[in-house]
PDB file of C-alpha atoms in Angstrom:
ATOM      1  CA  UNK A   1      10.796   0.401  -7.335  1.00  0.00           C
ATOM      2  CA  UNK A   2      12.878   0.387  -4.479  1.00  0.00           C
ATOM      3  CA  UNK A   3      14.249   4.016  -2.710  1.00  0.00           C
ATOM      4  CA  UNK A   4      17.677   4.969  -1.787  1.00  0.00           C
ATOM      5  CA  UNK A   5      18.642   2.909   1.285  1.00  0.00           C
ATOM      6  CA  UNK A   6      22.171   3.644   4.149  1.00  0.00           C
ATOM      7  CA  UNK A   7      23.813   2.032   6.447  1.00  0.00           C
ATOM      8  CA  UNK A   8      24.225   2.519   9.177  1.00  0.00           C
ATOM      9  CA  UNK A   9      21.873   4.707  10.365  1.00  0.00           C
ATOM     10  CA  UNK A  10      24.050   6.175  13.416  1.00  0.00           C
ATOM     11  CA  UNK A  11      27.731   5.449  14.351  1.00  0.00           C
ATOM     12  CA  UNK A  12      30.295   6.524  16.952  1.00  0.00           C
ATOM     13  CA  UNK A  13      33.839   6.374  16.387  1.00  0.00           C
ATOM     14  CA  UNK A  14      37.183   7.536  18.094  1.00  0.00           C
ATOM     15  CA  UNK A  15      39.959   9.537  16.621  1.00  0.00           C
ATOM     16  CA  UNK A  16      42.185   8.199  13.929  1.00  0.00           C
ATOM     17  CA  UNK A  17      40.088   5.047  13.527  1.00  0.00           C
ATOM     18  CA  UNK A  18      38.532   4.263  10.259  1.00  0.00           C
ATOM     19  CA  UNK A  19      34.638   3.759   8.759  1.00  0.00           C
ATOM     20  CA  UNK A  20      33.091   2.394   5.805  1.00  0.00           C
ATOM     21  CA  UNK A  21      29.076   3.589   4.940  1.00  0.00           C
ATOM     22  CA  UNK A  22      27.268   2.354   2.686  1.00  0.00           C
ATOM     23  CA  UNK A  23      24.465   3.162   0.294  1.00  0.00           C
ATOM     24  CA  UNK A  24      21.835   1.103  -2.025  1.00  0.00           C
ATOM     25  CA  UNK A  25      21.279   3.310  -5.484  1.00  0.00           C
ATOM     26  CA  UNK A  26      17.391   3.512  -6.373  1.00  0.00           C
ATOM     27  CA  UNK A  27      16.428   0.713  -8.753  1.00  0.00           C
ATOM     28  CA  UNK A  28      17.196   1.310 -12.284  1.00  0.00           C
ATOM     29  CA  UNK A  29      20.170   3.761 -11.559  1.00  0.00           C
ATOM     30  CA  UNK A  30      23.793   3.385 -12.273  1.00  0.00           C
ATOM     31  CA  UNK A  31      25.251   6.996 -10.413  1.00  0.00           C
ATOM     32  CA  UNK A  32      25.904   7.039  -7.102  1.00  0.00           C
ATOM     33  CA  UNK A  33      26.902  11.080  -5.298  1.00  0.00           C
ATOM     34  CA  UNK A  34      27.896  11.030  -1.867  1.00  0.00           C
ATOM     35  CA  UNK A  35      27.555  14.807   0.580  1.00  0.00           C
ATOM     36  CA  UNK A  36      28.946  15.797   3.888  1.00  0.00           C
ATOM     37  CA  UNK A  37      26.022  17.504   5.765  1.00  0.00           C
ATOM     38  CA  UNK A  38      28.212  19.459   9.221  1.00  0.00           C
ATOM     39  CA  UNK A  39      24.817  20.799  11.352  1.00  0.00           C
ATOM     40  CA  UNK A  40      23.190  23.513  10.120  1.00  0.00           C
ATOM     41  CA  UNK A  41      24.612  23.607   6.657  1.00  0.00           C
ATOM     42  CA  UNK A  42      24.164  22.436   3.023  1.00  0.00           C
ATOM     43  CA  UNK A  43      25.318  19.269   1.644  1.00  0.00           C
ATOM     44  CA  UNK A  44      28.884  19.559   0.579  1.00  0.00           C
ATOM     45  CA  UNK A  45      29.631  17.452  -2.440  1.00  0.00           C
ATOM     46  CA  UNK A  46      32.493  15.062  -1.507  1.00  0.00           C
ATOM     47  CA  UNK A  47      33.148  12.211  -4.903  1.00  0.00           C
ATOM     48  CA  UNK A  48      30.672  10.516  -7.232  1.00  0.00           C
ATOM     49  CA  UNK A  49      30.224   7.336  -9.172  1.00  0.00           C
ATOM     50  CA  UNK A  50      29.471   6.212 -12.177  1.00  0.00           C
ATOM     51  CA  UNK A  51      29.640   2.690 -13.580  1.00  0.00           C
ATOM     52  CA  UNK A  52      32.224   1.778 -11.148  1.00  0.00           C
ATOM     53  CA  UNK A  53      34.508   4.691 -11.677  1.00  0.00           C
ATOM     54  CA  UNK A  54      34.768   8.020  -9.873  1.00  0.00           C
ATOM     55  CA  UNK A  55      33.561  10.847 -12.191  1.00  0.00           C
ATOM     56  CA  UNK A  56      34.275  13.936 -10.223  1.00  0.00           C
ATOM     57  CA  UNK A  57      35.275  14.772  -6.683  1.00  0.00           C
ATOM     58  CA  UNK A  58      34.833  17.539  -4.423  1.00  0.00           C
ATOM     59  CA  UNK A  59      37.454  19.257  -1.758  1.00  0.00           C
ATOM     60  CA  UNK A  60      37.882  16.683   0.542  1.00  0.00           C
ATOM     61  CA  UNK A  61      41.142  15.143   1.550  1.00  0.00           C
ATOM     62  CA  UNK A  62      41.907  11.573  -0.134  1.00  0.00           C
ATOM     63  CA  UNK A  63      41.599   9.814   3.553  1.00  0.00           C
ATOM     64  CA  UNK A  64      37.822  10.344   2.149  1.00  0.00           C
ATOM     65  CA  UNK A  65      37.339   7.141  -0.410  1.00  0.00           C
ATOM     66  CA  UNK A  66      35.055   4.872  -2.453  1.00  0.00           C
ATOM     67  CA  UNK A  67      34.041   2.329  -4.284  1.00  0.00           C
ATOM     68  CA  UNK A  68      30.972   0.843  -6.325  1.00  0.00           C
ATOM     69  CA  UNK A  69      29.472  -2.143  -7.075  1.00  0.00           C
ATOM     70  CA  UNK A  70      28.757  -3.781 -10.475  1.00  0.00           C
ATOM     71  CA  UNK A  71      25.153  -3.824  -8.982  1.00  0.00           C
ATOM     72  CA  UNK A  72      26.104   0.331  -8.269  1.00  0.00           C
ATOM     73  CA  UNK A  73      25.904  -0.097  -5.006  1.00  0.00           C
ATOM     74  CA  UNK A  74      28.264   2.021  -3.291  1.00  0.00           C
ATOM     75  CA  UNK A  75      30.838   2.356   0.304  1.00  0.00           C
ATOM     76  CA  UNK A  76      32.235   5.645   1.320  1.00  0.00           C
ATOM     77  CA  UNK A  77      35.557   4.691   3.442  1.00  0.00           C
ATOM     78  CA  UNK A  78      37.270   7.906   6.033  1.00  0.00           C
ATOM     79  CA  UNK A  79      40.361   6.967   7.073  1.00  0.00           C
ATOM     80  CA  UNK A  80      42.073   8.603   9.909  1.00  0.00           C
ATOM     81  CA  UNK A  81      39.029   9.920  11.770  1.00  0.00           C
ATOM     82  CA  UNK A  82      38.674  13.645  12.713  1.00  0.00           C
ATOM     83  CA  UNK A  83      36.759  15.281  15.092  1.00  0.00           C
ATOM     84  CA  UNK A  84      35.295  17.721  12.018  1.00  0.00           C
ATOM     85  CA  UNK A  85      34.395  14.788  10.261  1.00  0.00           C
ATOM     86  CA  UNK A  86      31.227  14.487  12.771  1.00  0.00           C
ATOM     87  CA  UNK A  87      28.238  15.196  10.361  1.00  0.00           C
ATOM     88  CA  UNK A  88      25.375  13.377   8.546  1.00  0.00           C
ATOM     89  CA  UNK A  89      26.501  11.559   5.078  1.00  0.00           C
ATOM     90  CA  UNK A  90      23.812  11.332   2.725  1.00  0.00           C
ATOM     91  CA  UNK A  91      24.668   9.396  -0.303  1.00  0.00           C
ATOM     92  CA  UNK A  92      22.162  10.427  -3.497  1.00  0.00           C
ATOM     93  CA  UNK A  93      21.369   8.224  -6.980  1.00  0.00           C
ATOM     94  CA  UNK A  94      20.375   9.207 -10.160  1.00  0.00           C
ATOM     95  CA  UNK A  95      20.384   8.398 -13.887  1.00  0.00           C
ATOM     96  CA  UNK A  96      23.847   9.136 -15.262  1.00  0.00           C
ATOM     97  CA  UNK A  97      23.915  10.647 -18.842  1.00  0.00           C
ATOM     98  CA  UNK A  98      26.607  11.993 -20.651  1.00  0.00           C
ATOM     99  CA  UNK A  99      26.517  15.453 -20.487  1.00  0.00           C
ATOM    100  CA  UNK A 100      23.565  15.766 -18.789  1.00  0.00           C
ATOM    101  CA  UNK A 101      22.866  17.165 -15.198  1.00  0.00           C
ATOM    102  CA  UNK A 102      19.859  14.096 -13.729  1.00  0.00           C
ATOM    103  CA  UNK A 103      17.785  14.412 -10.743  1.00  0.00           C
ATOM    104  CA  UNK A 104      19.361  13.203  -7.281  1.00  0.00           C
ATOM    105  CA  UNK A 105      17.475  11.014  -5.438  1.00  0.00           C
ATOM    106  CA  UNK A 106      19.144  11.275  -1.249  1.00  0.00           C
ATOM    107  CA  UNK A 107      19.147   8.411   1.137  1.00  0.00           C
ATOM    108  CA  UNK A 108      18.020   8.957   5.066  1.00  0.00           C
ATOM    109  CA  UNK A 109      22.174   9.378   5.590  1.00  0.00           C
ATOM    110  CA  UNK A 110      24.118   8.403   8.410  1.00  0.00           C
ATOM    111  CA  UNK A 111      24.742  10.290  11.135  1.00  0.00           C
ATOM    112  CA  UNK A 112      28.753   9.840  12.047  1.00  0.00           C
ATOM    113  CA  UNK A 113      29.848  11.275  15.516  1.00  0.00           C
ATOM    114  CA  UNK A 114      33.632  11.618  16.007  1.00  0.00           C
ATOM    115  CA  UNK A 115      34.976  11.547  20.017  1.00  0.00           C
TER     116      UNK A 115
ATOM    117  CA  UNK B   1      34.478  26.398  -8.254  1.00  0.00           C
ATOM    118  CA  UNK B   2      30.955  26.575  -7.681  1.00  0.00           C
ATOM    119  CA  UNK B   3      29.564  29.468  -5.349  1.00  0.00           C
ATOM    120  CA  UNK B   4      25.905  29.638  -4.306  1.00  0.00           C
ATOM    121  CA  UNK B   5      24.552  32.251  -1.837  1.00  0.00           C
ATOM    122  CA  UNK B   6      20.860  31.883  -0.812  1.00  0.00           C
ATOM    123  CA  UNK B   7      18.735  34.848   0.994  1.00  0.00           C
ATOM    124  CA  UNK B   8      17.232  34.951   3.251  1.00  0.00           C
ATOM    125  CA  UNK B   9      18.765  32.024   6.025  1.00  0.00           C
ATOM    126  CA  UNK B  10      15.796  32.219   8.136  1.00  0.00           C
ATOM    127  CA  UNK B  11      12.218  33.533   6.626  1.00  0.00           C
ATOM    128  CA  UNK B  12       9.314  33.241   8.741  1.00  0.00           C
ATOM    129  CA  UNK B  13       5.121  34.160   7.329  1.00  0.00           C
ATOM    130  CA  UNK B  14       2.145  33.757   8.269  1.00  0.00           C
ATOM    131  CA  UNK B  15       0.070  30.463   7.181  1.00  0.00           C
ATOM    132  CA  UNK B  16      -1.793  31.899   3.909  1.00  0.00           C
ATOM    133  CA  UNK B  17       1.159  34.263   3.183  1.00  0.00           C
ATOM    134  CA  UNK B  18       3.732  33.572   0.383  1.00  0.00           C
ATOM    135  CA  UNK B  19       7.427  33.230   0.593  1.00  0.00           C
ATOM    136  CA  UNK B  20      10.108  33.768  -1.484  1.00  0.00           C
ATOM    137  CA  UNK B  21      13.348  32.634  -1.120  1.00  0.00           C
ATOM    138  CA  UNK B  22      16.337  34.272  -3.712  1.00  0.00           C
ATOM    139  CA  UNK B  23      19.682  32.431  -4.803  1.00  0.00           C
ATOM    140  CA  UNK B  24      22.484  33.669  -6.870  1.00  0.00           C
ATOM    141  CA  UNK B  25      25.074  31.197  -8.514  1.00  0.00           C
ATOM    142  CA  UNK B  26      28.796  31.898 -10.102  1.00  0.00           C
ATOM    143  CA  UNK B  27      29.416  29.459 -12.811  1.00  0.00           C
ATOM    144  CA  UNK B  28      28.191  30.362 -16.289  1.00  0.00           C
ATOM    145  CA  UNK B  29      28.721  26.376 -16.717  1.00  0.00           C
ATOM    146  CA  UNK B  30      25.499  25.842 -14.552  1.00  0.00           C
ATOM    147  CA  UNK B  31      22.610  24.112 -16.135  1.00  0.00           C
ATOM    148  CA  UNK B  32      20.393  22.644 -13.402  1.00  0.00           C
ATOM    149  CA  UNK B  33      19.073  24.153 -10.550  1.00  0.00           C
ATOM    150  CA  UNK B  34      16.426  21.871  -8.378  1.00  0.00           C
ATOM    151  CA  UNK B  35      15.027  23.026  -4.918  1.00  0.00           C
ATOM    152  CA  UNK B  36      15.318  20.548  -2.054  1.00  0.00           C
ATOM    153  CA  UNK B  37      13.052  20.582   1.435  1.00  0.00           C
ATOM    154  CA  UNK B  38      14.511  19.190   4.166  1.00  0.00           C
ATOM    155  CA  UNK B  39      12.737  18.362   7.373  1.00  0.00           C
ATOM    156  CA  UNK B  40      14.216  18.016  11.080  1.00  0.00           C
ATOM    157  CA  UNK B  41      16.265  14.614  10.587  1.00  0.00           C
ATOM    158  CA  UNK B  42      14.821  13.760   7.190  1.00  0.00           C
ATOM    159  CA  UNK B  43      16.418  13.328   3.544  1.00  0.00           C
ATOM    160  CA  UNK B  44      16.521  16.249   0.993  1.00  0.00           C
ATOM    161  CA  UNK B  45      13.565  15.764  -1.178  1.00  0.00           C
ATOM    162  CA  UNK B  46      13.537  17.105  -4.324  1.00  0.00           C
ATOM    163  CA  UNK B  47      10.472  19.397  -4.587  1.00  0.00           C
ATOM    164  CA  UNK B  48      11.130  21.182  -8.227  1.00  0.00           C
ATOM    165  CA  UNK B  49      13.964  22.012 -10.874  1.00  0.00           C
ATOM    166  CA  UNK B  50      14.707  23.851 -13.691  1.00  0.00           C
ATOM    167  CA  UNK B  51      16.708  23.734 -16.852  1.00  0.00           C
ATOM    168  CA  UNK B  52      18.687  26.686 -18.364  1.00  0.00           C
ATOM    169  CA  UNK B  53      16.398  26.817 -21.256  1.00  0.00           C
ATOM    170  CA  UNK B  54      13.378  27.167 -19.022  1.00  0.00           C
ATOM    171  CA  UNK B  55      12.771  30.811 -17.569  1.00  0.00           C
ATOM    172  CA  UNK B  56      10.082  30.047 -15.160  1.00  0.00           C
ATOM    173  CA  UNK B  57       8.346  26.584 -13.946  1.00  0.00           C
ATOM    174  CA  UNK B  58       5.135  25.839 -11.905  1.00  0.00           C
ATOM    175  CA  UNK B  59       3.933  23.134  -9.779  1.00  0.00           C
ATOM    176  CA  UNK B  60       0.759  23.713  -7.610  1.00  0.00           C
ATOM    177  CA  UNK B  61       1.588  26.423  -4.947  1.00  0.00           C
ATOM    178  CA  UNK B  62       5.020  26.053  -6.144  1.00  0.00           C
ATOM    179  CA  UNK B  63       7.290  27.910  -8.786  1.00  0.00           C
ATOM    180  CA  UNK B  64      11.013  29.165  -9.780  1.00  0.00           C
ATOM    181  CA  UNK B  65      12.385  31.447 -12.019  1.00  0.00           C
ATOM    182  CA  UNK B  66      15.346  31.501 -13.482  1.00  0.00           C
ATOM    183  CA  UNK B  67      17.571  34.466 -14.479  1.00  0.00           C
ATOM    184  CA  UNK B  68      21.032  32.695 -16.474  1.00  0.00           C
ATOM    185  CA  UNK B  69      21.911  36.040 -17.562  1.00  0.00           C
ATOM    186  CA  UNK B  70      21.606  37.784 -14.069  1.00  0.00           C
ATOM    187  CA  UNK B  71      22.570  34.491 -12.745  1.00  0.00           C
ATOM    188  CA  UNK B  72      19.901  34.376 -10.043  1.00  0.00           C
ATOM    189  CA  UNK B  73      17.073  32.285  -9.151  1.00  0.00           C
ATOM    190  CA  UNK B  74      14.607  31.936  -6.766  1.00  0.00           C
ATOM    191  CA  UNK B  75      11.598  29.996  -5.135  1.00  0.00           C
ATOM    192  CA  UNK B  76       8.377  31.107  -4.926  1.00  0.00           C
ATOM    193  CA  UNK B  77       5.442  28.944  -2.207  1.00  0.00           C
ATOM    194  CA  UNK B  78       2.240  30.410  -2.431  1.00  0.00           C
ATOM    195  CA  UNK B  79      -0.544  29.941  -0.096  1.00  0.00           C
ATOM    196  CA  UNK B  80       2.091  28.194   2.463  1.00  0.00           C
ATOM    197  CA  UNK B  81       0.790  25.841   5.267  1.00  0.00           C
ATOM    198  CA  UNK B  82       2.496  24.725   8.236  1.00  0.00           C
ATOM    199  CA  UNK B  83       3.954  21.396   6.418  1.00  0.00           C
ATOM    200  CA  UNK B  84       5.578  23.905   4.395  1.00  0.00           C
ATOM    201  CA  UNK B  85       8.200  24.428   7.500  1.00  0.00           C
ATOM    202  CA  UNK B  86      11.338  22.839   6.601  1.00  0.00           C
ATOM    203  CA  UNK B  87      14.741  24.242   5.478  1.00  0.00           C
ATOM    204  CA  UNK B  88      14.871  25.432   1.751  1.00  0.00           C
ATOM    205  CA  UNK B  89      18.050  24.562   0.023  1.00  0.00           C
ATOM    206  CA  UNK B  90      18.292  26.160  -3.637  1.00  0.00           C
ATOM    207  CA  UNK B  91      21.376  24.377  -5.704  1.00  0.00           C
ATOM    208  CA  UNK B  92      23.616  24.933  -9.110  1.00  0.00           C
ATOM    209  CA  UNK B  93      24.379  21.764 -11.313  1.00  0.00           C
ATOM    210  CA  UNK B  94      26.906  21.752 -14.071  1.00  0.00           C
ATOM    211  CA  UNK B  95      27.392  19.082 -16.292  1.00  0.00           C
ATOM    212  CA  UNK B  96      26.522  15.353 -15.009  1.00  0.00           C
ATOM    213  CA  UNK B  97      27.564  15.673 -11.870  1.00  0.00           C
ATOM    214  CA  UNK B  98      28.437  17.904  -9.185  1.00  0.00           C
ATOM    215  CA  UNK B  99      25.482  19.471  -7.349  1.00  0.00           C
ATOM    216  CA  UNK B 100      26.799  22.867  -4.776  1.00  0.00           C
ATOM    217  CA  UNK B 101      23.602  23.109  -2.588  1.00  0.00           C
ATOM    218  CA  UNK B 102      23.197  26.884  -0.911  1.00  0.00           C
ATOM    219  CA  UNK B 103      23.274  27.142   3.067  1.00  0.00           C
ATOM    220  CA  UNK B 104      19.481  26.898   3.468  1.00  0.00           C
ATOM    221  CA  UNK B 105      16.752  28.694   4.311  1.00  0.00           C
ATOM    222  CA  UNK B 106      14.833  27.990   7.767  1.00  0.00           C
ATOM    223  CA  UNK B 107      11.299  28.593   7.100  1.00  0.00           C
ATOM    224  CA  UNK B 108       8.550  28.635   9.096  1.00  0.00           C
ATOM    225  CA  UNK B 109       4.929  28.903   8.623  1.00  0.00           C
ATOM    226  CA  UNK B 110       2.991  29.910  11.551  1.00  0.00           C
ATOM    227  CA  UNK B 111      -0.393  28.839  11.533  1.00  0.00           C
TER     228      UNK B 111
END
């Protein structure tokens, strides 16, 4: 059984330019979260997927995207880049049920840095 | 939506000593509510959750409690050790997906 796996691990981009991340769900899962960790903070909850379709989003402007994979692996795509978009995006896989809250598993996350 | 406030942001003890670290949540809709460790430029790691149908759970030096009618919980370490410092983060789930995480709790065990 394979672990939760990112790319890249660190990136440096320029205002208004654009990124895609990407993450690797955990064998055997088909859900697919992705967070906005700013320094010293909690994990913010930005969108989440779920057999290809998003299945709940967060506060976060649409310039924040996504898409997955029939194999669930999944991209996270900022458009437009801000200087408060600097922070560490951890993308986390579980087991989605209906109805049913599963464990999160996180990847090591990508550290974005915004000049 | 979703509001979690976790106490206390920084809690330091002395290695042996327990630690307790208290969360409150807003949404009556919350159902799930794991504990994550995070170490200096590491992944959260899941270290123990509990249900709303569970009041209390226990896992070595390691337990929660759950209050759904006060709408607390909290995070008890017993017997901590130094690779017990880390930052805490308590979080509310509702339904099958969104997870609010807390703003941590910077603890540190000194030996």
């Amino acid at each position: 059984e394979t672990g939760v796996t990112q790319s890249p691990t660190h990136l440096i981009k320029t205002r208004g330019q654009q990124v895609t991340l990407r993450c690797s769900s955990q064998s055997g899962h088909n859900t697919v979260s992705w967070y906005q960790q700013a320094l010293g903070q909690g994990p913010q909850f930005i969108f989440q997927y779920y057999r290809e379709e998003e299945n709940g989003r967060g506060n976060f402007p649409p310039r924040f995207s996504g898409l997955q994979f029939p194999n669930y692996s999944s991209e996270l795509n900022v458009n437009a880049l801000e200087l408060d978009d600097s922070a560490l995006y951890l993308c986390a896989s579980s087991l989605g049920v209906v109805g049913g809250a599963e464990t999160q598993y996180f990847g090591p996350g990508t550290r974005l840095l915004v000049l | 939506g979703e509001n979690v406030e976790q106490h206390p942001s920084t809690l330091s003890v002395q290695e042996g000593d327990s630690a307790v670290i208290k969360c409150t949540y807003s949404d009556s809709a919350s159902n799930y509510f794991p504990w994550y460790k995070q170490e200096l430029g590491k992944r959260p790691q899941l270290i123990i959750d509990i249900r709303s149908n569970v009041g209390e759970k226990k896992d070595q030096r390691i337990a929660v409690t759950l209050n759904k009618t006060a709408k607390h919980f909290s995070l008890h370490i017993t017997e901590t050790q130094p690779e017990d410092s880390a930052v805490y983060f308590c979080v509310s789930g509702a339904g099958s997906y969104q997870l609010t995480f807390g703003k941590g709790t910077k603890l540190s065990v000194i030996p």
